[in-house]
mmCIF file of C-alpha atoms and ligand atoms in Angstrom:
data_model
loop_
_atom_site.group_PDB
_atom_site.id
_atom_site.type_symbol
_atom_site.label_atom_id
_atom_site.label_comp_id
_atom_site.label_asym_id
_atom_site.label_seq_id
_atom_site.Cartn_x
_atom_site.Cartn_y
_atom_site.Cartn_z
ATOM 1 C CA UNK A 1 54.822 13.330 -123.532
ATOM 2 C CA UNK A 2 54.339 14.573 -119.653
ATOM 3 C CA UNK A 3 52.763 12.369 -117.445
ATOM 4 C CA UNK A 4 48.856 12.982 -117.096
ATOM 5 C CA UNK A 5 47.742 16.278 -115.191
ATOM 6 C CA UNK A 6 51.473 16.992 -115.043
ATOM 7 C CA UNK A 7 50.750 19.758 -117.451
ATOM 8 C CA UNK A 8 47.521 22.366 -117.220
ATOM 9 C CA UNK A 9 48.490 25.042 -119.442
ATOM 10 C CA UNK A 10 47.106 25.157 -123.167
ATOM 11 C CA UNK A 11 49.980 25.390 -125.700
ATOM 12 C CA UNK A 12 50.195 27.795 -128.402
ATOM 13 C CA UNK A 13 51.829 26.480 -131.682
ATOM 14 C CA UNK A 14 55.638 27.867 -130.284
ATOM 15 C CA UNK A 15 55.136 25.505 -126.802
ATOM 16 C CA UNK A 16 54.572 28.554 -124.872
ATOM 17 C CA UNK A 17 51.196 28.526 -122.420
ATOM 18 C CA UNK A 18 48.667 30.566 -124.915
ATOM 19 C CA UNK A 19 47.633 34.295 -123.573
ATOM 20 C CA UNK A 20 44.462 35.571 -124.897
ATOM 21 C CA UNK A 21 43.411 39.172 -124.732
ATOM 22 C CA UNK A 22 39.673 39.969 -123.913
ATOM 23 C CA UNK A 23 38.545 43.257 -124.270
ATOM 24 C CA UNK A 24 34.955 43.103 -122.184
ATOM 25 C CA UNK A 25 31.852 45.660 -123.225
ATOM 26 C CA UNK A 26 31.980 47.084 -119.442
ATOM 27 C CA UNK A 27 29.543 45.611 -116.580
ATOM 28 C CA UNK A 28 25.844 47.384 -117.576
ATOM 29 C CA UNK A 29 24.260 44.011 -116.385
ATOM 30 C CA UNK A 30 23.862 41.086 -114.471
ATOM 31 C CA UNK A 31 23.958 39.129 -118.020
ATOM 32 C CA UNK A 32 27.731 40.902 -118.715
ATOM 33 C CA UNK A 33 28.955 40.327 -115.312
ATOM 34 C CA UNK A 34 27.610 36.408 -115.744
ATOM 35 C CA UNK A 35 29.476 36.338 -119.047
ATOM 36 C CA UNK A 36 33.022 38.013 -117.306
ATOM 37 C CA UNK A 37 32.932 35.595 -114.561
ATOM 38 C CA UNK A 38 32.266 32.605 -116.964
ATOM 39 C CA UNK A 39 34.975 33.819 -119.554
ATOM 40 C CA UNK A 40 37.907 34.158 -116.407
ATOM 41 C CA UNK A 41 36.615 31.154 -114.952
ATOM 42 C CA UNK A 42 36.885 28.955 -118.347
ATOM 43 C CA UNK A 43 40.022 30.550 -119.019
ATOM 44 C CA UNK A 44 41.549 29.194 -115.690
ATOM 45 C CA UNK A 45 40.273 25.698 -116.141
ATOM 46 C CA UNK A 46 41.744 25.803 -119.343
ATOM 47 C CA UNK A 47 45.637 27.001 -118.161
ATOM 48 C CA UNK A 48 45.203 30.038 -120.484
ATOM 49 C CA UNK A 49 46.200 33.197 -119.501
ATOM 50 C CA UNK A 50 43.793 35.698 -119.787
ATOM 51 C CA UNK A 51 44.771 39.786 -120.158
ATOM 52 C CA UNK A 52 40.943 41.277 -119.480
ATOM 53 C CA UNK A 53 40.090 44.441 -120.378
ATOM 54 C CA UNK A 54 36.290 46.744 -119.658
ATOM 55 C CA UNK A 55 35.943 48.643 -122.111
ATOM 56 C CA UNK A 56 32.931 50.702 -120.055
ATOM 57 C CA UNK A 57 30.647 50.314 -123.086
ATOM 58 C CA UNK A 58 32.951 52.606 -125.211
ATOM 59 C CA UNK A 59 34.352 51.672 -128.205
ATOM 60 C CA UNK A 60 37.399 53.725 -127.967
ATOM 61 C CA UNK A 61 38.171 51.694 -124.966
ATOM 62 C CA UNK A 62 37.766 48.610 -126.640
ATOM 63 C CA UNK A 63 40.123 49.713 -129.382
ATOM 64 C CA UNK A 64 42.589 51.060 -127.239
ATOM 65 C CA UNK A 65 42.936 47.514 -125.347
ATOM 66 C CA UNK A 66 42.600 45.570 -128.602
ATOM 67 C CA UNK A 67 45.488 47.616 -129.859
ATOM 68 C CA UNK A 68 47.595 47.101 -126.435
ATOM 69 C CA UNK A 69 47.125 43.163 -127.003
ATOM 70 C CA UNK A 70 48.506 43.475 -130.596
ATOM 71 C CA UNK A 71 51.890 45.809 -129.268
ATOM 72 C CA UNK A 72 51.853 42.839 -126.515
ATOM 73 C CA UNK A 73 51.858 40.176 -128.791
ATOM 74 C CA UNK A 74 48.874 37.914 -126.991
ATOM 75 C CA UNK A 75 48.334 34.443 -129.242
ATOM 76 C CA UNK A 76 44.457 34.750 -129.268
ATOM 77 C CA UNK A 77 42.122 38.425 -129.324
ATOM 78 C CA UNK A 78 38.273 37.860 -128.356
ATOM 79 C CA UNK A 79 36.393 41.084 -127.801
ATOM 80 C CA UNK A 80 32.363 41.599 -127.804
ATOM 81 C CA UNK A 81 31.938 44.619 -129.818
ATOM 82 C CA UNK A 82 30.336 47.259 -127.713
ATOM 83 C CA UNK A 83 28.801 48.737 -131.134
ATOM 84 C CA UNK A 84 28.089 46.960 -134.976
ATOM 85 C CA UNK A 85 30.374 49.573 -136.918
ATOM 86 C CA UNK A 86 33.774 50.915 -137.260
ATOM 87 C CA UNK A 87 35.998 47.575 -136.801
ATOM 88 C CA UNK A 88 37.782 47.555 -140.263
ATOM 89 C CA UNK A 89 40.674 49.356 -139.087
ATOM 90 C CA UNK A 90 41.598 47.433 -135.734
ATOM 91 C CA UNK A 91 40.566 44.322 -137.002
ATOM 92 C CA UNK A 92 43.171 44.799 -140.085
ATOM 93 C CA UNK A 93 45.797 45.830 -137.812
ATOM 94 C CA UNK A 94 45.461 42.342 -135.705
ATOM 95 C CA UNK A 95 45.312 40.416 -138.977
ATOM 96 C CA UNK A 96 48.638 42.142 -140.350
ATOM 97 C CA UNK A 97 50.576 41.046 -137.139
ATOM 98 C CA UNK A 98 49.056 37.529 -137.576
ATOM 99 C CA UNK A 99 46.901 37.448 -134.404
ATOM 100 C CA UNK A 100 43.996 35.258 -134.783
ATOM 101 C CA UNK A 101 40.650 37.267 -133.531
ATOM 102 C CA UNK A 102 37.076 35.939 -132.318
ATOM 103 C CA UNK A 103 34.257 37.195 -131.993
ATOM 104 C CA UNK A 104 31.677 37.076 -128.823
ATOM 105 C CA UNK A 105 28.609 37.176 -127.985
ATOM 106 C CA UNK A 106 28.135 40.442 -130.451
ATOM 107 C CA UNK A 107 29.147 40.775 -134.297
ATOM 108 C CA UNK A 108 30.406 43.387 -136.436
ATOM 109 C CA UNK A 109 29.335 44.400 -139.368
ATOM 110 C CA UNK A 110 32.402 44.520 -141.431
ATOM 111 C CA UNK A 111 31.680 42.987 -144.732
ATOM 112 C CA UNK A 112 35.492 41.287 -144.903
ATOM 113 C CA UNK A 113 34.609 38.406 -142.597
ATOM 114 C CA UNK A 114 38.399 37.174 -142.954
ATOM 115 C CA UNK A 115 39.053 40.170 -140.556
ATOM 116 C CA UNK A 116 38.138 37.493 -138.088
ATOM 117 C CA UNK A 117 38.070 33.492 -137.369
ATOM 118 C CA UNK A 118 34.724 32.767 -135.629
ATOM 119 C CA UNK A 119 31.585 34.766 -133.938
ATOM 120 C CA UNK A 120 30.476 32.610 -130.685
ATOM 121 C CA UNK A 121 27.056 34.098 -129.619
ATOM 122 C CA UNK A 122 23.539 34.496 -129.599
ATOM 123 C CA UNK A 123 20.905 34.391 -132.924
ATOM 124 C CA UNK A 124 19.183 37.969 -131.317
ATOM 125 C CA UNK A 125 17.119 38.226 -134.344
ATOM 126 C CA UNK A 126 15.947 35.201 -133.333
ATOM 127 C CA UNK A 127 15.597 36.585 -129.452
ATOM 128 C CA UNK A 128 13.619 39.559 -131.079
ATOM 129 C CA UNK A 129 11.140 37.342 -132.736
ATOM 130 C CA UNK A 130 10.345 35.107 -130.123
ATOM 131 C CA UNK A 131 9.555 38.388 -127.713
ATOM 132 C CA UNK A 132 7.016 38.963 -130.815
ATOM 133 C CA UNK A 133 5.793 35.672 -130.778
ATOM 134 C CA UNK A 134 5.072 35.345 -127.059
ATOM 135 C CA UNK A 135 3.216 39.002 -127.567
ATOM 136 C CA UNK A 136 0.770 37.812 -130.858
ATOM 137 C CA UNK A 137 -0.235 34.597 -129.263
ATOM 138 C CA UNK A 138 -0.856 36.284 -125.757
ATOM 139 C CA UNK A 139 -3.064 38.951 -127.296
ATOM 140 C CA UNK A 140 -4.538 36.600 -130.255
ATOM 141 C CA UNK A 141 -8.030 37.403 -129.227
ATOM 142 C CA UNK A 142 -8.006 40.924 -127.876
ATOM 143 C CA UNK A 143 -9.241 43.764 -130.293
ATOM 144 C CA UNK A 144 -6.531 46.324 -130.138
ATOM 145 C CA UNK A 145 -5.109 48.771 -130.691
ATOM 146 C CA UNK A 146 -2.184 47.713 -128.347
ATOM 147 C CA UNK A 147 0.346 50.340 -127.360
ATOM 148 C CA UNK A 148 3.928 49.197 -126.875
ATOM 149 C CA UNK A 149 6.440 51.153 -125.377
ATOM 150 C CA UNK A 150 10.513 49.808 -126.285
ATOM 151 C CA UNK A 151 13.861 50.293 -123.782
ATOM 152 C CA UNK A 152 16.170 49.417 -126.819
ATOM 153 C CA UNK A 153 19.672 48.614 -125.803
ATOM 154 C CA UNK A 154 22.933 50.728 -126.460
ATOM 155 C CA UNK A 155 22.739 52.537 -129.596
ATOM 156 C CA UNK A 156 24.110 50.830 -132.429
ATOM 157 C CA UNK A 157 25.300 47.670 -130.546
ATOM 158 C CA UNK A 158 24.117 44.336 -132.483
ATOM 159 C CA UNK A 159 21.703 42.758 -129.571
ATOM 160 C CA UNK A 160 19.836 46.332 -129.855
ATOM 161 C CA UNK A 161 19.650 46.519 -133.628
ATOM 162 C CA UNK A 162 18.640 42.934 -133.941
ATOM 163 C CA UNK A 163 16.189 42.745 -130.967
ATOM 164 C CA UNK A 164 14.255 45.583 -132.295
ATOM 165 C CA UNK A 165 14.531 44.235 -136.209
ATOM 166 C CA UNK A 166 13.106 40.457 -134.992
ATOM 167 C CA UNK A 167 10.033 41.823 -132.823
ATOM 168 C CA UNK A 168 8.895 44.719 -135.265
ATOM 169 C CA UNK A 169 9.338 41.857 -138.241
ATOM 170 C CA UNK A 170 6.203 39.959 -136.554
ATOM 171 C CA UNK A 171 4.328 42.256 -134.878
ATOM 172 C CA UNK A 172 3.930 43.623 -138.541
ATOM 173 C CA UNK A 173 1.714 41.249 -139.476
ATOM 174 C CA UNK A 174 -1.495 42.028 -137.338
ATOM 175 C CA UNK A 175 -2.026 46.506 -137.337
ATOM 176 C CA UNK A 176 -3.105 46.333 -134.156
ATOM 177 C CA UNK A 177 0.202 46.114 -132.360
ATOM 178 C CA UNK A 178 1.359 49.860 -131.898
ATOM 179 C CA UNK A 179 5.250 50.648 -130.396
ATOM 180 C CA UNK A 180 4.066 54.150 -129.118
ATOM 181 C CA UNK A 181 7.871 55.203 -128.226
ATOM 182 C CA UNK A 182 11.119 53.480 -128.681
ATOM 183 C CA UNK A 183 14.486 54.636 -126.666
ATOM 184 C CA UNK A 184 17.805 53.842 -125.642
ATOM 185 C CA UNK A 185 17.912 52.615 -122.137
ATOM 186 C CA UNK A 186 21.482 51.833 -122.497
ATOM 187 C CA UNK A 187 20.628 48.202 -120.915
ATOM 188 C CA UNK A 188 21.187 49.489 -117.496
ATOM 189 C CA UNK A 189 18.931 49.504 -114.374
ATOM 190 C CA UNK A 190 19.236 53.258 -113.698
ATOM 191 C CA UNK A 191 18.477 54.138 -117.586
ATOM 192 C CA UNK A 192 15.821 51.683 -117.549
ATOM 193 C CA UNK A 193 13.887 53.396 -115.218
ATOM 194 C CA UNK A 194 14.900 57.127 -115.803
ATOM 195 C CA UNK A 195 13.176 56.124 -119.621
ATOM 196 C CA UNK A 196 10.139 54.069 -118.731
ATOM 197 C CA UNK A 197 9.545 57.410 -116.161
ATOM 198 C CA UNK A 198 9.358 59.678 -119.201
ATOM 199 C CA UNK A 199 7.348 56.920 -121.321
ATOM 200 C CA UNK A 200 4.724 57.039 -118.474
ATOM 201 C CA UNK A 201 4.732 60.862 -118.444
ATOM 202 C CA UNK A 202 4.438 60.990 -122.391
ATOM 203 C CA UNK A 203 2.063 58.155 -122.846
ATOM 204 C CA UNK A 204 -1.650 57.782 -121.895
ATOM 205 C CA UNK A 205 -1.609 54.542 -122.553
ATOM 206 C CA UNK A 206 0.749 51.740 -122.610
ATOM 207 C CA UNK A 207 -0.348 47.966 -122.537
ATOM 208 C CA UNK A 208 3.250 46.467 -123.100
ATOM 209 C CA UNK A 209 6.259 47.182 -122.246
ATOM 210 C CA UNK A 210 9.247 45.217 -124.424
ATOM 211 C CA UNK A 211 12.535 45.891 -122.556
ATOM 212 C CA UNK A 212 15.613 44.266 -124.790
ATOM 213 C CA UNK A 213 16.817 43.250 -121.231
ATOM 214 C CA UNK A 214 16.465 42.213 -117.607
ATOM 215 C CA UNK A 215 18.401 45.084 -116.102
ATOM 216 C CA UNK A 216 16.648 47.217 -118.075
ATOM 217 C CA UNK A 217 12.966 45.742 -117.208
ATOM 218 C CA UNK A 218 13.842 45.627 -113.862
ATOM 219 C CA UNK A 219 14.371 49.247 -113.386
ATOM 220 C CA UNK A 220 11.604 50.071 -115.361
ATOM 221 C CA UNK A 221 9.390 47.782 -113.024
ATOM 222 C CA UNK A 222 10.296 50.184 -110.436
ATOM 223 C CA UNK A 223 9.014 53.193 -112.451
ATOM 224 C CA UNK A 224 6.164 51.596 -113.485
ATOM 225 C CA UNK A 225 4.956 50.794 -109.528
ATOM 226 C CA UNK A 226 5.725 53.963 -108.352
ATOM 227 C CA UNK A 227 3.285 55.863 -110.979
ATOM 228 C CA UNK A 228 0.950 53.574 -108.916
ATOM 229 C CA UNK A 229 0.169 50.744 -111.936
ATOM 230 C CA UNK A 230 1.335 47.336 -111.332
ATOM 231 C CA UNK A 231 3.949 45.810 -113.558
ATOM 232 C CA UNK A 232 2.904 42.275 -115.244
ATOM 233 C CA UNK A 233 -0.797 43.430 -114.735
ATOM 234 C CA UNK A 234 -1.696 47.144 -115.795
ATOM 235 C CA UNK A 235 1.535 47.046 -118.241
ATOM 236 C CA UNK A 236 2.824 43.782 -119.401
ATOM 237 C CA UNK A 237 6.592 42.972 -119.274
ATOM 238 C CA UNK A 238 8.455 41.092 -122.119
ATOM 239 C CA UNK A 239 12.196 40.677 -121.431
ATOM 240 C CA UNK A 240 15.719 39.265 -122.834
ATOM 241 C CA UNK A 241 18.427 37.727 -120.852
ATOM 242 C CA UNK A 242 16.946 35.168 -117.843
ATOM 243 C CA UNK A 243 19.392 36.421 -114.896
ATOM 244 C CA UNK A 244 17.865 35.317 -111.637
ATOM 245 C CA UNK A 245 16.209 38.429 -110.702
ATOM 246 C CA UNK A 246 14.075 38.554 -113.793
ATOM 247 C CA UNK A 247 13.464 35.020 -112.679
ATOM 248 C CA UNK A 248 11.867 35.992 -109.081
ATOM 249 C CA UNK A 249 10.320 39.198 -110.477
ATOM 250 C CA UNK A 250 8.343 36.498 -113.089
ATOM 251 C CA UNK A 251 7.591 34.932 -109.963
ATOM 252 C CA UNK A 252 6.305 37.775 -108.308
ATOM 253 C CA UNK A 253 4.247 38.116 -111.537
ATOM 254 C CA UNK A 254 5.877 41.396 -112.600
ATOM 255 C CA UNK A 255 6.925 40.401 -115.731
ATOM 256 C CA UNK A 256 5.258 37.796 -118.258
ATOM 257 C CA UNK A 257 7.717 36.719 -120.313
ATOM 258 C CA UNK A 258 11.561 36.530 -120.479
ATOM 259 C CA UNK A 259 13.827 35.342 -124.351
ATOM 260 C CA UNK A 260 16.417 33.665 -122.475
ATOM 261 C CA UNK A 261 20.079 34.935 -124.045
ATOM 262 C CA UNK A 262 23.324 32.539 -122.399
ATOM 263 C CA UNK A 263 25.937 34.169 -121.009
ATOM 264 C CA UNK A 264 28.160 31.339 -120.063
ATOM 265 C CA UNK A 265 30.376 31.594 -122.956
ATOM 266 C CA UNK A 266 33.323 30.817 -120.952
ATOM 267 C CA UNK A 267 34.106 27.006 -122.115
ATOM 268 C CA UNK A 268 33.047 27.364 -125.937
ATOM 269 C CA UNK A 269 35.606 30.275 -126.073
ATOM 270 C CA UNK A 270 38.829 28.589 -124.835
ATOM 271 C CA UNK A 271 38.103 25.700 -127.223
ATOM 272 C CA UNK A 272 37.836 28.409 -130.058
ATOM 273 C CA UNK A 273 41.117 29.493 -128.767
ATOM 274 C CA UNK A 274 42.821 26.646 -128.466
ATOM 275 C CA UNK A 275 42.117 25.652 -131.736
ATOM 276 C CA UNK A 276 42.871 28.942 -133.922
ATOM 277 C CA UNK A 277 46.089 29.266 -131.829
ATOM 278 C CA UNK A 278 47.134 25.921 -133.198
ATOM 279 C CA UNK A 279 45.951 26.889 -136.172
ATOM 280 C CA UNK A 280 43.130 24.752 -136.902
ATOM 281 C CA UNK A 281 40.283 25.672 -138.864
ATOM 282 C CA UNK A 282 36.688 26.627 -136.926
ATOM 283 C CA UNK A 283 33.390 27.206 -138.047
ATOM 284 C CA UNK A 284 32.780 30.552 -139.297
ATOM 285 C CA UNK A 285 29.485 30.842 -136.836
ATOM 286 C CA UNK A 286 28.714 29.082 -133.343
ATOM 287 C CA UNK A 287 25.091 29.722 -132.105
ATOM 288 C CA UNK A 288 24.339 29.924 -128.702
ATOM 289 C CA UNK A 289 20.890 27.505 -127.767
ATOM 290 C CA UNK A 290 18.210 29.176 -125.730
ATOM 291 C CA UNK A 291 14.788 28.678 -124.762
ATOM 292 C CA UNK A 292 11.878 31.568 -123.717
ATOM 293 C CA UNK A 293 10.099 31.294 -120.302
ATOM 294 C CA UNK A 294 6.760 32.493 -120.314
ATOM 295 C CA UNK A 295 5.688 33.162 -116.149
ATOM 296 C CA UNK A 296 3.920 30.004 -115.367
ATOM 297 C CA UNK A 297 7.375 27.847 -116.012
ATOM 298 C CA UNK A 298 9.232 30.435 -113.848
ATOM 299 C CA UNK A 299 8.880 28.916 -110.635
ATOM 300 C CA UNK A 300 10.109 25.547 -111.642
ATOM 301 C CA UNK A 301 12.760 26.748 -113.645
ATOM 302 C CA UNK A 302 14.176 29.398 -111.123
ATOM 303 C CA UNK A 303 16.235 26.769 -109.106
ATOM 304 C CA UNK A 304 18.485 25.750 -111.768
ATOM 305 C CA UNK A 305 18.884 29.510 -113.595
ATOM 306 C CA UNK A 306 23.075 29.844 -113.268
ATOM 307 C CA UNK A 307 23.232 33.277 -113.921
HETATM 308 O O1 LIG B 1 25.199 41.463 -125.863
HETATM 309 C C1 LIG B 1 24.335 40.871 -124.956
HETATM 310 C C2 LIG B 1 23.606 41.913 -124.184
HETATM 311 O O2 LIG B 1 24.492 42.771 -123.525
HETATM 312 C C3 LIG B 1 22.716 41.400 -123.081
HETATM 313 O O3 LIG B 1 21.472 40.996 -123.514
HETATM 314 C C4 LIG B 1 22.640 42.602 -122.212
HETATM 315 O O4 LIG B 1 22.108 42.379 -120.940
HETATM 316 C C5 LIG B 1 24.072 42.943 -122.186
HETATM 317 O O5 LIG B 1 24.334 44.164 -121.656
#
């Protein structure tokens, strides 16, 4: 064999240095750009050659470039599904020409789960639920009723769906938790704050604020101190994600609590790929560990955030 570090590039089954196609949701927030630079990054260190794609959170895009990949012939496909549905199609056209797909950071909701090898991503259910939890502890002693206004994700995409699933499945339990209006912020700054705007025009009263992420949160901090209330305080903040800003803002006391979500797929992936383009066998489902930072660990934790 070659002498060590005489050869970087991963090796498909054929020899050849392995290509994987990536077709990207788009760059709505600092948690997809994170996740980009981590995926290019890993894919470098690993001597695989990465065709990227950005979709620009449409999933015509997305099947446009996974269908480019196929004509191209790439070893490995990875996409993160901008939206749940509507993946039979594509997906069987990748399996007929014998390209090996995985899944990122979102899922589909095809039920022929041979369509693909692997999902590598979050538990958001999970993300949903402990954005509940922090929310029923933290107002365990107050009478109600408490009015909760929601900046759900994109419509349809599986970190919206499940986010909203996980945090309505607890706050069930106790009558007093009320989610006054629920809307699509699209998880971007500018739609963020254009919502939470109308929610504060709408709404008398709003105690909580659950924003299924930072960038999202972050505008809608913005809205919330220009109608003259202060964010954290007046209106409480939950968030989903952990990027750095959301860090300082927790800092700044703006918002109370953030579900951290990883974006720093990169690594995890190119093994995955490596090892369906050699055709080895991988588990059907690799969970992403994360941890929630209520504000009084922000500080401390705020040094070491990498995204
Ligand atoms: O799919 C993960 C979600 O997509 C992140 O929580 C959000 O910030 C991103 O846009």
């Amino acid at each position: 064999g070659p002498a060590a570090g005489s050869s970087s590039g991963a090796k498909a089954g054929s020899g050849k240095t392995i290509t994987l196609g990536f077709a990207q949701v788009g760059a709505e927030s600092g948690w997809r750009t994170a996740n980009t630079k981590s995926v290019q990054e890993a894919a470098k260190k690993a001597g695989i050659t990465l065709k990227f794609s950005d979709a620009q959170q449409k999933q015509e895009n997305q099947i446009k470039a996974i269908r480019t990949f196929i004509q191209q012939k790439v070893d490995v496909i990875a996409f993160s599904p901008v939206v749940e549905s509507g993946w039979d199609p594509v997906l069987k056209e990748a399996k007929d020409a014998g390209i090996p797909v995985i899944l990122t950071d979102r899922a589909v909701d095809s039920k022929d789960t041979s369509l693909y090898k692997t999902f590598l991503g979050s538990d958001f259910v999970k993300e949903g639920k402990s954005a509940g939890e922090w929310l029923t502890s933290a107002y365990a002693n107050e009478q109600g009723p408490v009015n909760i206004v929601e900046l759900q994700g994109t419509t349809g995409s599986a970190p919206a769906n499940d986010r909203k699933a996980g945090f309505a499945d607890v706050i069930r339990a106790d009558g007093k938790f009320k989610i006054v209006a629920s809307q699509s912020g699209d998880f971007t700054r500018a739609k963020g704050k254009e919502v939470m705007q109308a929610f504060l025009k709408s709404q008398k009263d709003i105690d909580v604020l659950y924003a299924h992420n930072d960038d999202m949160a972050l505008g809608a901090i913005q809205a919330i101190e220009e109608s003259g209330k202060k964010p954290g305080t007046d209106i409480k903040v939950i968030s989903v994600d952990g990027i750095k800003d959301a860090f300082v803002a927790m800092t700044e006391g703006k918002i109370n609590v953030v579900v951290e979500c990883n974006p720093l797929l990169g690594d995890q992936l190119m093994e995955l790929t490596k090892k369906v383009a050699a055709g080895e066998s991988v588990p059907p489902r690799v969970e992403t560990q994360e941890g929630v930072f209520p504000q009084d660990k922000a500080a401390a934790a705020l040094p070491s955030r990498n995204y």
